[in-house]
PDB file of C-alpha atoms in Angstrom:
ATOM      1  CA  MET A   1     -79.945  -3.527 -42.739  1.00 67.00           C
ATOM      2  CA  MET A   2     -79.752  -3.451 -38.952  1.00 69.00           C
ATOM      3  CA  LYS A   3     -80.626   0.269 -38.994  1.00 78.00           C
ATOM      4  CA  ASN A   4     -83.890  -0.402 -40.844  1.00 79.00           C
ATOM      5  CA  ARG A   5     -86.548  -0.863 -38.158  1.00 79.00           C
ATOM      6  CA  HIS A   6     -88.573  -3.190 -40.372  1.00 80.00           C
ATOM      7  CA  LEU A   7     -85.685  -5.547 -41.154  1.00 82.00           C
ATOM      8  CA  SER A   8     -83.533  -5.395 -38.027  1.00 82.00           C
ATOM      9  CA  LYS A   9     -85.329  -8.112 -36.048  1.00 82.00           C
ATOM     10  CA  ALA A  10     -85.358 -10.541 -38.960  1.00 82.00           C
ATOM     11  CA  MET A  11     -81.681  -9.862 -39.716  1.00 78.00           C
ATOM     12  CA  ALA A  12     -80.659 -10.356 -36.089  1.00 80.00           C
ATOM     13  CA  GLU A  13     -82.435 -13.721 -36.022  1.00 80.00           C
ATOM     14  CA  GLN A  14     -80.418 -15.008 -38.993  1.00 82.00           C
ATOM     15  CA  CYS A  15     -77.228 -15.529 -36.931  1.00 83.00           C
ATOM     16  CA  PHE A  16     -74.759 -14.591 -39.669  1.00 83.00           C
ATOM     17  CA  TYR A  17     -71.764 -14.948 -37.356  1.00 87.00           C
ATOM     18  CA  THR A  18     -72.734 -18.543 -36.604  1.00 90.00           C
ATOM     19  CA  PHE A  19     -73.136 -19.211 -40.307  1.00 89.00           C
ATOM     20  CA  GLN A  20     -69.709 -17.698 -41.010  1.00 89.00           C
ATOM     21  CA  THR A  21     -67.959 -19.810 -38.372  1.00 91.00           C
ATOM     22  CA  TRP A  22     -69.711 -22.944 -39.627  1.00 94.00           C
ATOM     23  CA  LEU A  23     -68.723 -22.141 -43.212  1.00 93.00           C
ATOM     24  CA  ILE A  24     -65.075 -21.547 -42.248  1.00 92.00           C
ATOM     25  CA  HIS A  25     -64.997 -24.803 -40.282  1.00 94.00           C
ATOM     26  CA  LYS A  26     -66.401 -26.832 -43.189  1.00 95.00           C
ATOM     27  CA  CYS A  27     -64.088 -25.203 -45.742  1.00 93.00           C
ATOM     28  CA  LYS A  28     -61.070 -25.876 -43.525  1.00 93.00           C
ATOM     29  CA  LYS A  29     -62.172 -29.490 -43.153  1.00 95.00           C
ATOM     30  CA  TYR A  30     -62.369 -30.026 -46.930  1.00 96.00           C
ATOM     31  CA  GLY A  31     -59.379 -27.826 -47.869  1.00 94.00           C
ATOM     32  CA  ILE A  32     -61.350 -25.015 -49.541  1.00 92.00           C
ATOM     33  CA  GLU A  33     -60.094 -21.406 -49.476  1.00 88.00           C
ATOM     34  CA  VAL A  34     -62.486 -18.822 -47.979  1.00 87.00           C
ATOM     35  CA  ARG A  35     -62.093 -15.185 -49.059  1.00 85.00           C
ATOM     36  CA  GLN A  36     -63.686 -12.187 -47.395  1.00 88.00           C
ATOM     37  CA  VAL A  37     -63.910  -8.995 -49.439  1.00 89.00           C
ATOM     38  CA  SER A  38     -64.479  -5.600 -47.839  1.00 88.00           C
ATOM     39  CA  ARG A  39     -68.147  -4.649 -47.592  1.00 84.00           C
ATOM     40  CA  PHE A  40     -67.391  -1.437 -49.498  1.00 89.00           C
ATOM     41  CA  TYR A  41     -65.775  -3.218 -52.475  1.00 89.00           C
ATOM     42  CA  PRO A  42     -67.580  -1.928 -55.620  1.00 90.00           C
ATOM     43  CA  SER A  43     -68.370  -5.360 -57.111  1.00 89.00           C
ATOM     44  CA  SER A  44     -71.554  -4.194 -58.843  1.00 90.00           C
ATOM     45  CA  LYS A  45     -70.131  -0.861 -60.013  1.00 91.00           C
ATOM     46  CA  MET A  46     -66.709  -1.996 -61.306  1.00 91.00           C
ATOM     47  CA  CYS A  47     -66.491  -3.300 -64.872  1.00 90.00           C
ATOM     48  CA  SER A  48     -65.122  -6.835 -64.972  1.00 86.00           C
ATOM     49  CA  CYS A  49     -63.473  -6.176 -68.363  1.00 88.00           C
ATOM     50  CA  CYS A  50     -61.758  -2.795 -68.092  1.00 88.00           C
ATOM     51  CA  GLY A  51     -62.013  -1.928 -64.355  1.00 87.00           C
ATOM     52  CA  HIS A  52     -63.968   1.321 -64.863  1.00 91.00           C
ATOM     53  CA  ILE A  53     -66.188   2.242 -61.884  1.00 92.00           C
ATOM     54  CA  LYS A  54     -69.684   3.397 -62.822  1.00 91.00           C
ATOM     55  CA  LYS A  55     -70.725   6.025 -60.253  1.00 90.00           C
ATOM     56  CA  ASP A  56     -74.383   6.446 -61.283  1.00 90.00           C
ATOM     57  CA  LEU A  57     -75.494   2.795 -61.083  1.00 88.00           C
ATOM     58  CA  GLN A  58     -78.948   2.505 -59.525  1.00 89.00           C
ATOM     59  CA  LEU A  59     -80.367  -0.502 -57.677  1.00 85.00           C
ATOM     60  CA  SER A  60     -83.135  -0.722 -60.284  1.00 90.00           C
ATOM     61  CA  ASP A  61     -80.584  -1.194 -63.105  1.00 90.00           C
ATOM     62  CA  ARG A  62     -80.590  -4.961 -63.630  1.00 92.00           C
ATOM     63  CA  ILE A  63     -78.327  -4.920 -66.698  1.00 93.00           C
ATOM     64  CA  TYR A  64     -74.797  -3.539 -66.299  1.00 92.00           C
ATOM     65  CA  VAL A  65     -73.544  -1.516 -69.271  1.00 92.00           C
ATOM     66  CA  CYS A  66     -70.008  -0.117 -69.030  1.00 91.00           C
ATOM     67  CA  ASP A  67     -69.677   3.503 -70.144  1.00 91.00           C
ATOM     68  CA  ARG A  68     -66.063   3.046 -71.236  1.00 92.00           C
ATOM     69  CA  CYS A  69     -65.879  -0.309 -73.082  1.00 92.00           C
ATOM     70  CA  GLY A  70     -69.577  -1.063 -73.693  1.00 91.00           C
ATOM     71  CA  HIS A  71     -69.527  -4.408 -71.848  1.00 91.00           C
ATOM     72  CA  THR A  72     -73.115  -5.591 -71.186  1.00 94.00           C
ATOM     73  CA  MET A  73     -74.086  -8.278 -68.662  1.00 93.00           C
ATOM     74  CA  ASP A  74     -76.657  -9.189 -66.021  1.00 94.00           C
ATOM     75  CA  ARG A  75     -75.822  -7.215 -62.876  1.00 91.00           C
ATOM     76  CA  ASP A  76     -75.740 -10.185 -60.471  1.00 92.00           C
ATOM     77  CA  LEU A  77     -73.549 -12.309 -62.736  1.00 93.00           C
ATOM     78  CA  HIS A  78     -71.319  -9.300 -63.312  1.00 91.00           C
ATOM     79  CA  ALA A  79     -70.904  -8.745 -59.536  1.00 91.00           C
ATOM     80  CA  ALA A  80     -70.033 -12.426 -59.047  1.00 91.00           C
ATOM     81  CA  ILE A  81     -67.299 -12.223 -61.694  1.00 91.00           C
ATOM     82  CA  SER A  82     -65.962  -9.015 -60.132  1.00 90.00           C
ATOM     83  CA  LEU A  83     -65.807 -10.687 -56.708  1.00 88.00           C
ATOM     84  CA  LEU A  84     -64.024 -13.672 -58.212  1.00 87.00           C
ATOM     85  CA  ARG A  85     -61.370 -11.360 -59.693  1.00 86.00           C
ATOM     86  CA  ALA A  86     -61.038  -9.208 -56.544  1.00 86.00           C
ATOM     87  CA  THR A  87     -57.464  -8.724 -55.407  1.00 78.00           C
ATOM     88  CA  ASP A  88     -57.997  -7.047 -52.024  1.00 77.00           C
ATOM     89  CA  TYR A  89     -59.445  -9.786 -49.864  1.00 81.00           C
ATOM     90  CA  ILE A  90     -58.675 -11.521 -46.598  1.00 80.00           C
ATOM     91  CA  VAL A  91     -58.114 -15.260 -46.582  1.00 81.00           C
ATOM     92  CA  LEU A  92     -59.896 -16.533 -43.504  1.00 75.00           C
ATOM     93  CA  PRO A  93     -58.169 -19.247 -41.452  1.00 68.00           C
TER      94      PRO A  93
END
């Protein structure tokens, strides 16, 4: 988003690093685990039931339908479940 000349100023003003450090501090204070998944993790494209990765998923597709097992779900809810089940993550201190 920083490469987009229309969004870069607004994104820079959001101070995501400050938000991340604040979030880590609060989670450490209350004993909550914080996980950071790679930015290239295919959470929207990977089926949460069978693990099949759908290569041709478009941003306009709001309903995820797996080609292999036929699993159908809202794309955002599906991505959240995939992130919850992710195994390659970093536990932040």
